[in-house]
PDB file of C-alpha atoms and ligand atoms in Angstrom:
ATOM      1  CA  MET A1004       0.000   0.000   0.000  1.00 85.00           C
ATOM      2  CA  PRO A1005       1.340   3.468  -0.833  1.00 92.00           C
ATOM      3  CA  PRO A1006       1.293   5.996   2.022  1.00 97.00           C
ATOM      4  CA  ARG A1007      -1.926   7.941   2.599  1.00 97.00           C
ATOM      5  CA  ASP A1008      -1.871  11.608   1.629  1.00 98.00           C
ATOM      6  CA  ILE A1009      -3.058  13.720   4.544  1.00 98.00           C
ATOM      7  CA  ILE A1010      -3.400  17.303   5.705  1.00 99.00           C
ATOM      8  CA  ILE A1011      -2.950  17.800   9.448  1.00 99.00           C
ATOM      9  CA  ASP A1012      -4.954  20.680  10.932  1.00 99.00           C
ATOM     10  CA  THR A1013      -3.619  21.532  14.360  1.00 98.00           C
ATOM     11  CA  ASP A1014      -3.326  23.858  17.385  1.00 98.00           C
ATOM     12  CA  PRO A1015      -0.104  22.713  19.135  1.00 97.00           C
ATOM     13  CA  GLY A1016      -0.347  21.764  22.083  1.00 95.00           C
ATOM     14  CA  GLN A1017       2.040  19.116  23.365  1.00 95.00           C
ATOM     15  CA  ASP A1018      -0.292  16.293  22.282  1.00 96.00           C
ATOM     16  CA  ASP A1019      -0.590  17.847  18.813  1.00 98.00           C
ATOM     17  CA  ALA A1020       3.210  17.737  18.728  1.00 98.00           C
ATOM     18  CA  ALA A1021       3.107  14.009  19.475  1.00 98.00           C
ATOM     19  CA  ALA A1022       0.577  13.497  16.663  1.00 98.00           C
ATOM     20  CA  ILE A1023       2.646  15.462  14.147  1.00 98.00           C
ATOM     21  CA  LEU A1024       5.896  13.740  15.133  1.00 98.00           C
ATOM     22  CA  LEU A1025       4.242  10.324  14.813  1.00 98.00           C
ATOM     23  CA  ALA A1026       3.045  11.192  11.299  1.00 98.00           C
ATOM     24  CA  LEU A1027       6.386  12.620  10.197  1.00 98.00           C
ATOM     25  CA  ALA A1028       8.161   9.528  11.575  1.00 98.00           C
ATOM     26  CA  SER A1029       5.963   7.194   9.518  1.00 98.00           C
ATOM     27  CA  PRO A1030       6.541   7.914   5.809  1.00 98.00           C
ATOM     28  CA  GLU A1031       5.701   4.324   4.829  1.00 98.00           C
ATOM     29  CA  GLU A1032       2.099   4.879   5.916  1.00 98.00           C
ATOM     30  CA  ILE A1033       1.619   8.661   5.904  1.00 98.00           C
ATOM     31  CA  ASN A1034       2.537  11.383   3.420  1.00 98.00           C
ATOM     32  CA  VAL A1035       1.957  14.799   5.010  1.00 98.00           C
ATOM     33  CA  LEU A1036       0.999  17.167   2.171  1.00 98.00           C
ATOM     34  CA  GLY A1037       0.930  20.144   4.507  1.00 98.00           C
ATOM     35  CA  ILE A1038       0.097  21.216   8.024  1.00 99.00           C
ATOM     36  CA  THR A1039      -2.490  23.906   8.683  1.00 99.00           C
ATOM     37  CA  ALA A1040      -2.538  25.800  11.969  1.00 98.00           C
ATOM     38  CA  VAL A1041      -5.703  26.981  13.682  1.00 98.00           C
ATOM     39  CA  ALA A1042      -6.411  28.963  16.849  1.00 98.00           C
ATOM     40  CA  GLY A1043      -7.257  26.717  19.787  1.00 98.00           C
ATOM     41  CA  ASN A1044      -5.073  25.686  22.701  1.00 97.00           C
ATOM     42  CA  VAL A1045      -3.242  28.986  22.201  1.00 97.00           C
ATOM     43  CA  PRO A1046      -3.817  31.843  19.697  1.00 98.00           C
ATOM     44  CA  LEU A1047      -2.920  31.451  16.011  1.00 98.00           C
ATOM     45  CA  PRO A1048       0.476  33.219  16.075  1.00 98.00           C
ATOM     46  CA  LEU A1049       1.619  30.619  18.600  1.00 98.00           C
ATOM     47  CA  THR A1050       0.026  27.554  16.969  1.00 98.00           C
ATOM     48  CA  SER A1051       1.530  28.471  13.579  1.00 98.00           C
ATOM     49  CA  LYS A1052       4.903  28.999  15.251  1.00 98.00           C
ATOM     50  CA  ASN A1053       4.650  25.813  17.333  1.00 98.00           C
ATOM     51  CA  THR A1054       3.812  23.743  14.256  1.00 98.00           C
ATOM     52  CA  ARG A1055       7.080  24.832  12.669  1.00 98.00           C
ATOM     53  CA  ILE A1056       8.998  24.212  15.903  1.00 98.00           C
ATOM     54  CA  VAL A1057       7.703  20.631  15.837  1.00 98.00           C
ATOM     55  CA  CYS A1058       8.598  20.144  12.149  1.00 98.00           C
ATOM     56  CA  GLU A1059      12.121  21.389  12.841  1.00 98.00           C
ATOM     57  CA  LEU A1060      12.398  19.136  15.884  1.00 98.00           C
ATOM     58  CA  ALA A1061      11.568  16.256  13.530  1.00 98.00           C
ATOM     59  CA  GLY A1062      14.147  17.489  11.015  1.00 98.00           C
ATOM     60  CA  LYS A1063      11.375  17.892   8.409  1.00 98.00           C
ATOM     61  CA  VAL A1064      11.832  21.516   7.371  1.00 98.00           C
ATOM     62  CA  ASP A1065      10.319  20.951   3.912  1.00 98.00           C
ATOM     63  CA  VAL A1066       6.783  20.288   5.154  1.00 98.00           C
ATOM     64  CA  PRO A1067       4.714  23.342   4.165  1.00 98.00           C
ATOM     65  CA  VAL A1068       2.979  25.010   7.109  1.00 98.00           C
ATOM     66  CA  TYR A1069       0.009  27.343   6.624  1.00 98.00           C
ATOM     67  CA  ALA A1070      -1.683  29.705   9.067  1.00 98.00           C
ATOM     68  CA  GLY A1071      -5.471  29.556   9.097  1.00 98.00           C
ATOM     69  CA  CYS A1072      -8.331  31.074  11.058  1.00 98.00           C
ATOM     70  CA  ALA A1073      -7.483  33.207  14.081  1.00 98.00           C
ATOM     71  CA  SER A1074     -10.875  32.841  15.727  1.00 98.00           C
ATOM     72  CA  PRO A1075     -13.935  30.564  15.627  1.00 98.00           C
ATOM     73  CA  MET A1076     -16.599  31.100  12.956  1.00 98.00           C
ATOM     74  CA  THR A1077     -19.011  33.108  15.111  1.00 98.00           C
ATOM     75  CA  ARG A1078     -17.595  33.170  18.636  1.00 97.00           C
ATOM     76  CA  ASP A1079     -14.706  34.569  20.626  1.00 98.00           C
ATOM     77  CA  LEU A1080     -11.711  32.277  20.986  1.00 98.00           C
ATOM     78  CA  VAL A1081     -11.384  30.171  24.146  1.00 97.00           C
ATOM     79  CA  THR A1082      -7.835  28.932  24.822  1.00 97.00           C
ATOM     80  CA  ALA A1083      -6.261  26.380  27.175  1.00 94.00           C
ATOM     81  CA  GLU A1084      -3.028  27.838  28.515  1.00 93.00           C
ATOM     82  CA  HIS A1085      -3.975  26.344  31.883  1.00 89.00           C
ATOM     83  CA  VAL A1086      -3.212  22.930  30.364  1.00 88.00           C
ATOM     84  CA  HIS A1087      -0.501  23.586  27.798  1.00 88.00           C
ATOM     85  CA  GLY A1088       1.390  26.545  29.314  1.00 91.00           C
ATOM     86  CA  LYS A1089       1.837  30.051  27.983  1.00 93.00           C
ATOM     87  CA  THR A1090       3.522  29.002  24.732  1.00 95.00           C
ATOM     88  CA  GLY A1091       1.359  25.923  24.116  1.00 94.00           C
ATOM     89  CA  LEU A1092       4.498  23.779  24.017  1.00 95.00           C
ATOM     90  CA  ASP A1093       5.813  24.396  27.532  1.00 93.00           C
ATOM     91  CA  GLY A1094       8.206  21.751  28.805  1.00 94.00           C
ATOM     92  CA  PRO A1095      11.356  21.371  26.698  1.00 95.00           C
ATOM     93  CA  VAL A1096      13.507  24.288  25.573  1.00 94.00           C
ATOM     94  CA  LEU A1097      13.125  24.345  21.780  1.00 95.00           C
ATOM     95  CA  PRO A1098      14.578  26.940  19.388  1.00 96.00           C
ATOM     96  CA  ASP A1099      12.407  29.416  17.503  1.00 97.00           C
ATOM     97  CA  PRO A1100      11.679  28.137  14.004  1.00 98.00           C
ATOM     98  CA  ILE A1101      13.704  29.219  10.986  1.00 97.00           C
ATOM     99  CA  MET A1102      11.487  27.593   8.345  1.00 98.00           C
ATOM    100  CA  PRO A1103       8.937  30.053   6.941  1.00 97.00           C
ATOM    101  CA  LEU A1104       5.172  30.066   7.083  1.00 98.00           C
ATOM    102  CA  GLN A1105       3.652  29.696   3.612  1.00 98.00           C
ATOM    103  CA  ASP A1106       1.985  32.796   2.145  1.00 98.00           C
ATOM    104  CA  THR A1107      -1.215  30.922   1.245  1.00 98.00           C
ATOM    105  CA  HIS A1108      -4.032  30.911   3.831  1.00 98.00           C
ATOM    106  CA  ALA A1109      -4.669  27.459   5.320  1.00 99.00           C
ATOM    107  CA  VAL A1110      -8.260  27.422   4.081  1.00 99.00           C
ATOM    108  CA  ASP A1111      -7.137  28.143   0.507  1.00 98.00           C
ATOM    109  CA  PHE A1112      -4.491  25.429   0.759  1.00 99.00           C
ATOM    110  CA  ILE A1113      -7.090  22.890   1.907  1.00 98.00           C
ATOM    111  CA  ILE A1114      -9.482  23.824  -0.919  1.00 98.00           C
ATOM    112  CA  GLU A1115      -6.807  23.915  -3.633  1.00 98.00           C
ATOM    113  CA  THR A1116      -5.250  20.636  -2.529  1.00 98.00           C
ATOM    114  CA  LEU A1117      -8.564  18.775  -2.494  1.00 98.00           C
ATOM    115  CA  ARG A1118      -9.591  20.190  -5.884  1.00 98.00           C
ATOM    116  CA  SER A1119      -6.259  19.516  -7.574  1.00 98.00           C
ATOM    117  CA  ARG A1120      -5.784  15.913  -6.453  1.00 98.00           C
ATOM    118  CA  PRO A1121      -7.775  12.862  -7.542  1.00 97.00           C
ATOM    119  CA  THR A1122     -11.101  12.535  -5.711  1.00 97.00           C
ATOM    120  CA  GLY A1123     -10.960  10.439  -2.549  1.00 98.00           C
ATOM    121  CA  THR A1124      -7.197  10.437  -2.145  1.00 98.00           C
ATOM    122  CA  VAL A1125      -6.651  13.027   0.616  1.00 98.00           C
ATOM    123  CA  ALA A1126      -7.583  12.550   4.269  1.00 98.00           C
ATOM    124  CA  LEU A1127      -8.025  15.491   6.656  1.00 99.00           C
ATOM    125  CA  CYS A1128      -6.746  15.095  10.207  1.00 99.00           C
ATOM    126  CA  PRO A1129      -8.057  17.853  12.494  1.00 98.00           C
ATOM    127  CA  LEU A1130      -6.451  17.975  15.948  1.00 98.00           C
ATOM    128  CA  GLY A1131      -8.008  21.243  17.146  1.00 98.00           C
ATOM    129  CA  PRO A1132     -11.197  23.266  16.735  1.00 98.00           C
ATOM    130  CA  LEU A1133     -12.754  22.571  13.328  1.00 99.00           C
ATOM    131  CA  THR A1134     -12.719  26.207  12.155  1.00 98.00           C
ATOM    132  CA  ASN A1135     -10.351  25.797   9.188  1.00 98.00           C
ATOM    133  CA  ILE A1136     -12.095  22.658   7.906  1.00 99.00           C
ATOM    134  CA  ALA A1137     -15.621  24.082   8.231  1.00 99.00           C
ATOM    135  CA  THR A1138     -14.605  27.400   6.669  1.00 98.00           C
ATOM    136  CA  ALA A1139     -13.202  25.489   3.679  1.00 98.00           C
ATOM    137  CA  LEU A1140     -16.424  23.452   3.407  1.00 98.00           C
ATOM    138  CA  LYS A1141     -18.558  26.579   3.620  1.00 98.00           C
ATOM    139  CA  ARG A1142     -16.538  28.455   1.022  1.00 98.00           C
ATOM    140  CA  ALA A1143     -16.165  25.492  -1.358  1.00 98.00           C
ATOM    141  CA  PRO A1144     -18.937  22.938  -0.732  1.00 98.00           C
ATOM    142  CA  ASP A1145     -17.716  20.854  -3.706  1.00 98.00           C
ATOM    143  CA  ILE A1146     -14.654  19.719  -1.740  1.00 98.00           C
ATOM    144  CA  ALA A1147     -16.816  17.526   0.515  1.00 98.00           C
ATOM    145  CA  GLY A1148     -16.994  15.063  -2.369  1.00 97.00           C
ATOM    146  CA  HIS A1149     -13.207  15.066  -2.702  1.00 98.00           C
ATOM    147  CA  VAL A1150     -12.237  14.197   0.887  1.00 98.00           C
ATOM    148  CA  GLN A1151     -11.282  10.568   1.421  1.00 98.00           C
ATOM    149  CA  GLU A1152     -11.979  10.672   5.153  1.00 98.00           C
ATOM    150  CA  ILE A1153     -11.803  12.987   8.159  1.00 98.00           C
ATOM    151  CA  VAL A1154     -10.080  11.472  11.189  1.00 98.00           C
ATOM    152  CA  LEU A1155     -10.416  13.901  14.078  1.00 99.00           C
ATOM    153  CA  MET A1156      -9.786  14.251  17.789  1.00 98.00           C
ATOM    154  CA  GLY A1157     -12.802  15.713  19.506  1.00 98.00           C
ATOM    155  CA  GLY A1158     -15.949  15.097  21.464  1.00 98.00           C
ATOM    156  CA  ALA A1159     -16.893  12.561  24.095  1.00 98.00           C
ATOM    157  CA  TYR A1160     -19.770  10.352  25.133  1.00 97.00           C
ATOM    158  CA  PHE A1161     -19.057   8.376  28.308  1.00 97.00           C
ATOM    159  CA  GLU A1162     -16.373  10.835  29.433  1.00 95.00           C
ATOM    160  CA  VAL A1163     -18.701  13.766  28.645  1.00 93.00           C
ATOM    161  CA  GLY A1164     -16.538  16.901  28.925  1.00 94.00           C
ATOM    162  CA  ASN A1165     -13.160  18.362  29.827  1.00 93.00           C
ATOM    163  CA  ILE A1166     -13.591  22.128  29.242  1.00 96.00           C
ATOM    164  CA  THR A1167     -17.163  22.191  30.569  1.00 97.00           C
ATOM    165  CA  PRO A1168     -19.069  19.383  32.303  1.00 97.00           C
ATOM    166  CA  ALA A1169     -20.734  18.640  28.934  1.00 98.00           C
ATOM    167  CA  ALA A1170     -18.197  19.437  26.217  1.00 98.00           C
ATOM    168  CA  GLU A1171     -14.757  18.469  24.988  1.00 98.00           C
ATOM    169  CA  PHE A1172     -12.432  21.416  24.216  1.00 98.00           C
ATOM    170  CA  ASN A1173     -12.033  21.141  20.405  1.00 98.00           C
ATOM    171  CA  ILE A1174     -15.781  20.938  19.775  1.00 98.00           C
ATOM    172  CA  TYR A1175     -16.652  23.513  22.460  1.00 98.00           C
ATOM    173  CA  VAL A1176     -14.349  26.188  21.014  1.00 98.00           C
ATOM    174  CA  ASP A1177     -16.143  26.186  17.647  1.00 98.00           C
ATOM    175  CA  PRO A1178     -19.405  24.204  17.830  1.00 98.00           C
ATOM    176  CA  GLU A1179     -20.782  25.826  14.661  1.00 98.00           C
ATOM    177  CA  ALA A1180     -17.732  24.541  12.759  1.00 98.00           C
ATOM    178  CA  ALA A1181     -18.133  21.074  14.253  1.00 99.00           C
ATOM    179  CA  ASP A1182     -21.797  21.094  13.259  1.00 98.00           C
ATOM    180  CA  ILE A1183     -20.849  21.817   9.627  1.00 98.00           C
ATOM    181  CA  VAL A1184     -18.269  19.028   9.606  1.00 99.00           C
ATOM    182  CA  PHE A1185     -20.555  16.400  11.164  1.00 98.00           C
ATOM    183  CA  LYS A1186     -23.328  17.291   8.694  1.00 98.00           C
ATOM    184  CA  SER A1187     -20.993  17.314   5.670  1.00 98.00           C
ATOM    185  CA  GLY A1188     -21.647  13.744   4.568  1.00 98.00           C
ATOM    186  CA  ILE A1189     -17.899  13.087   4.568  1.00 98.00           C
ATOM    187  CA  LYS A1190     -16.721   9.792   6.073  1.00 98.00           C
ATOM    188  CA  ILE A1191     -15.708  10.711   9.650  1.00 98.00           C
ATOM    189  CA  THR A1192     -13.720   8.811  12.261  1.00 98.00           C
ATOM    190  CA  VAL A1193     -13.752  10.336  15.759  1.00 98.00           C
ATOM    191  CA  MET A1194     -11.233   9.911  18.567  1.00 98.00           C
ATOM    192  CA  PRO A1195     -13.255  11.169  21.558  1.00 98.00           C
ATOM    193  CA  LEU A1196     -12.201  11.503  25.193  1.00 98.00           C
ATOM    194  CA  ASP A1197     -13.624   8.005  25.682  1.00 98.00           C
ATOM    195  CA  VAL A1198     -10.546   6.740  23.839  1.00 98.00           C
ATOM    196  CA  THR A1199      -7.942   9.364  24.692  1.00 97.00           C
ATOM    197  CA  HIS A1200      -8.589   9.126  28.432  1.00 94.00           C
ATOM    198  CA  LYS A1201      -7.401   5.513  28.181  1.00 96.00           C
ATOM    199  CA  VAL A1202      -4.133   6.582  26.558  1.00 95.00           C
ATOM    200  CA  LEU A1203      -2.359   7.614  29.756  1.00 93.00           C
ATOM    201  CA  VAL A1204       1.285   8.644  29.911  1.00 92.00           C
ATOM    202  CA  THR A1205       2.308   6.695  32.985  1.00 91.00           C
ATOM    203  CA  PRO A1206       5.802   7.050  34.529  1.00 91.00           C
ATOM    204  CA  THR A1207       6.753   3.732  32.894  1.00 94.00           C
ATOM    205  CA  ARG A1208       5.751   5.019  29.448  1.00 95.00           C
ATOM    206  CA  ILE A1209       7.612   8.312  29.940  1.00 94.00           C
ATOM    207  CA  LYS A1210      10.668   6.293  30.955  1.00 95.00           C
ATOM    208  CA  ALA A1211      10.386   4.216  27.771  1.00 97.00           C
ATOM    209  CA  LEU A1212      10.558   7.455  25.756  1.00 97.00           C
ATOM    210  CA  ARG A1213      13.601   8.665  27.713  1.00 97.00           C
ATOM    211  CA  ASP A1214      15.319   5.272  27.452  1.00 97.00           C
ATOM    212  CA  THR A1215      15.538   5.655  23.656  1.00 97.00           C
ATOM    213  CA  GLN A1216      18.019   8.500  24.344  1.00 97.00           C
ATOM    214  CA  THR A1217      16.978  10.349  21.201  1.00 97.00           C
ATOM    215  CA  LYS A1218      16.493  14.107  20.954  1.00 97.00           C
ATOM    216  CA  VAL A1219      12.880  13.830  19.782  1.00 98.00           C
ATOM    217  CA  CYS A1220      11.808  11.323  22.432  1.00 97.00           C
ATOM    218  CA  SER A1221      13.506  13.377  25.169  1.00 97.00           C
ATOM    219  CA  ALA A1222      11.675  16.518  24.016  1.00 97.00           C
ATOM    220  CA  MET A1223       8.420  14.561  23.906  1.00 97.00           C
ATOM    221  CA  ALA A1224       9.023  13.248  27.428  1.00 96.00           C
ATOM    222  CA  ASP A1225       9.665  16.837  28.624  1.00 95.00           C
ATOM    223  CA  MET A1226       6.404  18.006  27.025  1.00 94.00           C
ATOM    224  CA  VAL A1227       4.483  15.145  28.574  1.00 91.00           C
ATOM    225  CA  ASP A1228       6.062  15.811  31.972  1.00 88.00           C
ATOM    226  CA  PHE A1229       4.788  19.387  31.765  1.00 87.00           C
ATOM    227  CA  PHE A1230       1.095  18.774  31.146  1.00 79.00           C
ATOM    228  CA  GLU A1231       1.081  15.484  33.002  1.00 74.00           C
ATOM    229  CA  ARG A1232       1.308  17.467  36.244  1.00 74.00           C
ATOM    230  CA  PHE A1233      -1.861  19.370  35.396  1.00 71.00           C
ATOM    231  CA  ASP A1234      -3.919  16.410  34.269  1.00 70.00           C
ATOM    232  CA  THR A1235      -2.859  14.065  37.031  1.00 70.00           C
ATOM    233  CA  ASP A1236      -4.034  16.657  39.552  1.00 74.00           C
ATOM    234  CA  LYS A1237      -7.269  17.127  37.616  1.00 73.00           C
ATOM    235  CA  TYR A1238      -8.224  13.527  36.966  1.00 71.00           C
ATOM    236  CA  GLY A1239      -6.350  11.814  39.767  1.00 71.00           C
ATOM    237  CA  SER A1240      -5.221   9.198  37.268  1.00 72.00           C
ATOM    238  CA  ASN A1241      -1.866   7.503  36.880  1.00 78.00           C
ATOM    239  CA  GLY A1242      -0.724   9.846  34.103  1.00 84.00           C
ATOM    240  CA  ALA A1243      -2.249  12.337  31.694  1.00 87.00           C
ATOM    241  CA  PRO A1244      -4.229  11.439  28.573  1.00 91.00           C
ATOM    242  CA  LEU A1245      -2.461  11.925  25.245  1.00 93.00           C
ATOM    243  CA  HIS A1246      -5.301  12.955  22.934  1.00 97.00           C
ATOM    244  CA  ASP A1247      -4.209  13.927  19.439  1.00 98.00           C
ATOM    245  CA  PRO A1248      -1.746  11.177  18.462  1.00 98.00           C
ATOM    246  CA  CYS A1249      -4.687   8.758  18.522  1.00 98.00           C
ATOM    247  CA  VAL A1250      -5.538  10.270  15.113  1.00 98.00           C
ATOM    248  CA  THR A1251      -2.186   9.582  13.481  1.00 98.00           C
ATOM    249  CA  ALA A1252      -1.829   6.214  15.250  1.00 98.00           C
ATOM    250  CA  TYR A1253      -5.157   5.216  13.695  1.00 98.00           C
ATOM    251  CA  LEU A1254      -3.801   5.976  10.224  1.00 98.00           C
ATOM    252  CA  ILE A1255      -0.826   3.703  10.867  1.00 98.00           C
ATOM    253  CA  GLN A1256      -2.464   0.914  12.871  1.00 98.00           C
ATOM    254  CA  PRO A1257      -6.270   1.151  12.773  1.00 98.00           C
ATOM    255  CA  ASP A1258      -6.736  -2.154  14.585  1.00 98.00           C
ATOM    256  CA  LEU A1259      -5.560  -0.492  17.822  1.00 98.00           C
ATOM    257  CA  PHE A1260      -9.016   1.110  18.003  1.00 98.00           C
ATOM    258  CA  THR A1261     -12.601  -0.148  18.173  1.00 98.00           C
ATOM    259  CA  GLY A1262     -15.843   1.783  18.060  1.00 98.00           C
ATOM    260  CA  ARG A1263     -19.330   2.092  16.635  1.00 98.00           C
ATOM    261  CA  HIS A1264     -20.681   3.666  13.470  1.00 98.00           C
ATOM    262  CA  ILE A1265     -23.345   5.944  14.946  1.00 98.00           C
ATOM    263  CA  ASN A1266     -25.119   9.264  14.659  1.00 98.00           C
ATOM    264  CA  VAL A1267     -23.343  12.210  16.266  1.00 98.00           C
ATOM    265  CA  GLU A1268     -24.940  15.671  16.491  1.00 98.00           C
ATOM    266  CA  ILE A1269     -23.409  18.844  17.902  1.00 98.00           C
ATOM    267  CA  GLU A1270     -25.172  21.057  20.441  1.00 98.00           C
ATOM    268  CA  THR A1271     -24.905  24.660  19.226  1.00 98.00           C
ATOM    269  CA  GLN A1272     -27.699  26.390  21.182  1.00 97.00           C
ATOM    270  CA  SER A1273     -27.737  25.540  24.877  1.00 97.00           C
ATOM    271  CA  ASP A1274     -25.582  27.621  27.200  1.00 95.00           C
ATOM    272  CA  LEU A1275     -25.465  24.673  29.568  1.00 97.00           C
ATOM    273  CA  THR A1276     -24.304  21.982  27.138  1.00 98.00           C
ATOM    274  CA  LEU A1277     -22.771  24.008  24.278  1.00 98.00           C
ATOM    275  CA  GLY A1278     -20.409  21.916  22.178  1.00 98.00           C
ATOM    276  CA  MET A1279     -21.669  18.581  23.465  1.00 98.00           C
ATOM    277  CA  THR A1280     -21.302  15.689  21.027  1.00 98.00           C
ATOM    278  CA  VAL A1281     -24.690  14.022  21.295  1.00 98.00           C
ATOM    279  CA  ALA A1282     -23.642  10.531  20.279  1.00 98.00           C
ATOM    280  CA  ASP A1283     -26.316   7.867  19.757  1.00 98.00           C
ATOM    281  CA  TRP A1284     -24.062   5.123  21.136  1.00 98.00           C
ATOM    282  CA  TRP A1285     -27.005   2.913  22.106  1.00 98.00           C
ATOM    283  CA  GLY A1286     -28.908   3.406  18.863  1.00 98.00           C
ATOM    284  CA  VAL A1287     -31.982   4.863  20.542  1.00 98.00           C
ATOM    285  CA  THR A1288     -32.891   7.201  17.669  1.00 98.00           C
ATOM    286  CA  ASP A1289     -33.489   6.639  13.977  1.00 98.00           C
ATOM    287  CA  ARG A1290     -31.001   9.343  13.055  1.00 98.00           C
ATOM    288  CA  ALA A1291     -28.658   8.126  10.338  1.00 98.00           C
ATOM    289  CA  PRO A1292     -25.109   7.161  11.372  1.00 98.00           C
ATOM    290  CA  ASN A1293     -22.594   9.795  10.273  1.00 98.00           C
ATOM    291  CA  ALA A1294     -19.424   8.925  12.176  1.00 98.00           C
ATOM    292  CA  MET A1295     -17.257   6.051  13.330  1.00 98.00           C
ATOM    293  CA  PHE A1296     -17.082   6.941  17.029  1.00 98.00           C
ATOM    294  CA  MET A1297     -14.230   5.146  18.753  1.00 98.00           C
ATOM    295  CA  GLY A1298     -14.709   3.762  22.232  1.00 98.00           C
ATOM    296  CA  ASP A1299     -11.704   1.623  23.083  1.00 98.00           C
ATOM    297  CA  VAL A1300      -7.988   1.408  22.397  1.00 98.00           C
ATOM    298  CA  ASP A1301      -5.049  -0.925  22.965  1.00 98.00           C
ATOM    299  CA  ALA A1302      -3.191   1.680  25.048  1.00 98.00           C
ATOM    300  CA  GLN A1303       0.072  -0.236  25.430  1.00 98.00           C
ATOM    301  CA  GLY A1304       0.071  -1.050  21.710  1.00 98.00           C
ATOM    302  CA  PHE A1305      -0.379   2.662  21.063  1.00 98.00           C
ATOM    303  CA  PHE A1306       2.572   3.655  23.282  1.00 98.00           C
ATOM    304  CA  ASP A1307       4.787   0.940  21.797  1.00 98.00           C
ATOM    305  CA  LEU A1308       4.044   2.346  18.342  1.00 98.00           C
ATOM    306  CA  LEU A1309       4.576   5.977  19.422  1.00 98.00           C
ATOM    307  CA  THR A1310       7.891   5.266  21.132  1.00 98.00           C
ATOM    308  CA  GLU A1311       9.242   3.078  18.334  1.00 98.00           C
ATOM    309  CA  ARG A1312       8.323   5.614  15.645  1.00 98.00           C
ATOM    310  CA  LEU A1313       9.489   8.767  17.455  1.00 98.00           C
ATOM    311  CA  ALA A1314      12.844   7.097  18.118  1.00 98.00           C
ATOM    312  CA  ARG A1315      13.315   6.891  14.328  1.00 97.00           C
ATOM    313  CA  LEU A1316      13.434  10.686  13.958  1.00 96.00           C
TER     314      LEU A1316
HETATM  315 CA1   CA B 414      -4.975  19.792  19.587  1.00 89.02          CA
END
C-alpha cells in the first residue's frame, strides 16, 4: 500500500506535537501534504509557530505550514493555557523556528489541494477546533466530495466533557464549525475523550521514551512531563491522557481502536451543554449514522508504536 496523503490541521499543544511527530516519523504509511494551523489551545500566532517548531524538531523543514483562522466562525476564541502553558508547548527548551510560514491561507491550501488531487485520495486530520475545515467546506462545498476521510480528535460520550461538564475542548471552542463538519456527509472517524482518556502517559511510558536516548523522544518526554502534572491533579489518574496522536496512530495501525458507526450531532444552542457531542451510542434514535465513534484502544500497543516511531526521527 502506498502511504496515505493527509493534511494535518492543528493547534499545538504538546499532544498535537506528538501526533505530528508520529506522522512525520511514519513515511511508509503517511505522506503529510501540509500542516495547517488553527487557533485553539493557544492563539494562532503561537500555533503556527509551534507547528514549525515541531517540524524542525523532527528534522522535516520541507513540510509546508500554513496559518489559518485566528478565531472561531461566530464566537470569541477560548484557549487552554492552563493545560498547555503560555507558549502551548511548555516543557522542553526548543529553538524558535527558521522555516517560513507559507503565504497561502490554510483554508485556501485545503481547498486547492482537495480540488487539484484525484477525488478520494486526501484525508483530513483535524487535531483542534474545526474552524479551518468548516470554513473550507462553507466556502467550497464541492470539496466535501473530494475528501477521502476525516479522522479527528474531539468530542466525548461516556467521558462527557473536559472544558465544561458537557463538552470536549475542540468541539466547544467552535461548535458551529463542528456542526458543519458532522453534517458534511464526509466519512468521519472520531477519537473522543472516551478513547484518549485511556491513553495515559504513565511514569513507565515516559521512561520508555527517555530510554531511547533520542532528541525527539527526550523533548516529547519533557512536554508530557509538563502537562502530566496538570492532568494528574485534575483527573487523579496515573498519568495524563495523550489525545491527538490517537488520530495519526489510527492511520498507521487502525486495529488499535474499536468503536461504533453511529449518529453524532453537535449542540450549538444551549448555554449549559454548548459543544456537546450528542452521540447515539445505544442506537436509541433513527437518526442516520454519520461517524465512526471510537470507544476503546489498545493503550500499550499505542505507546509501543509511538515510542518506536518517534525514536526513528
Ligand atoms: Ca490539539
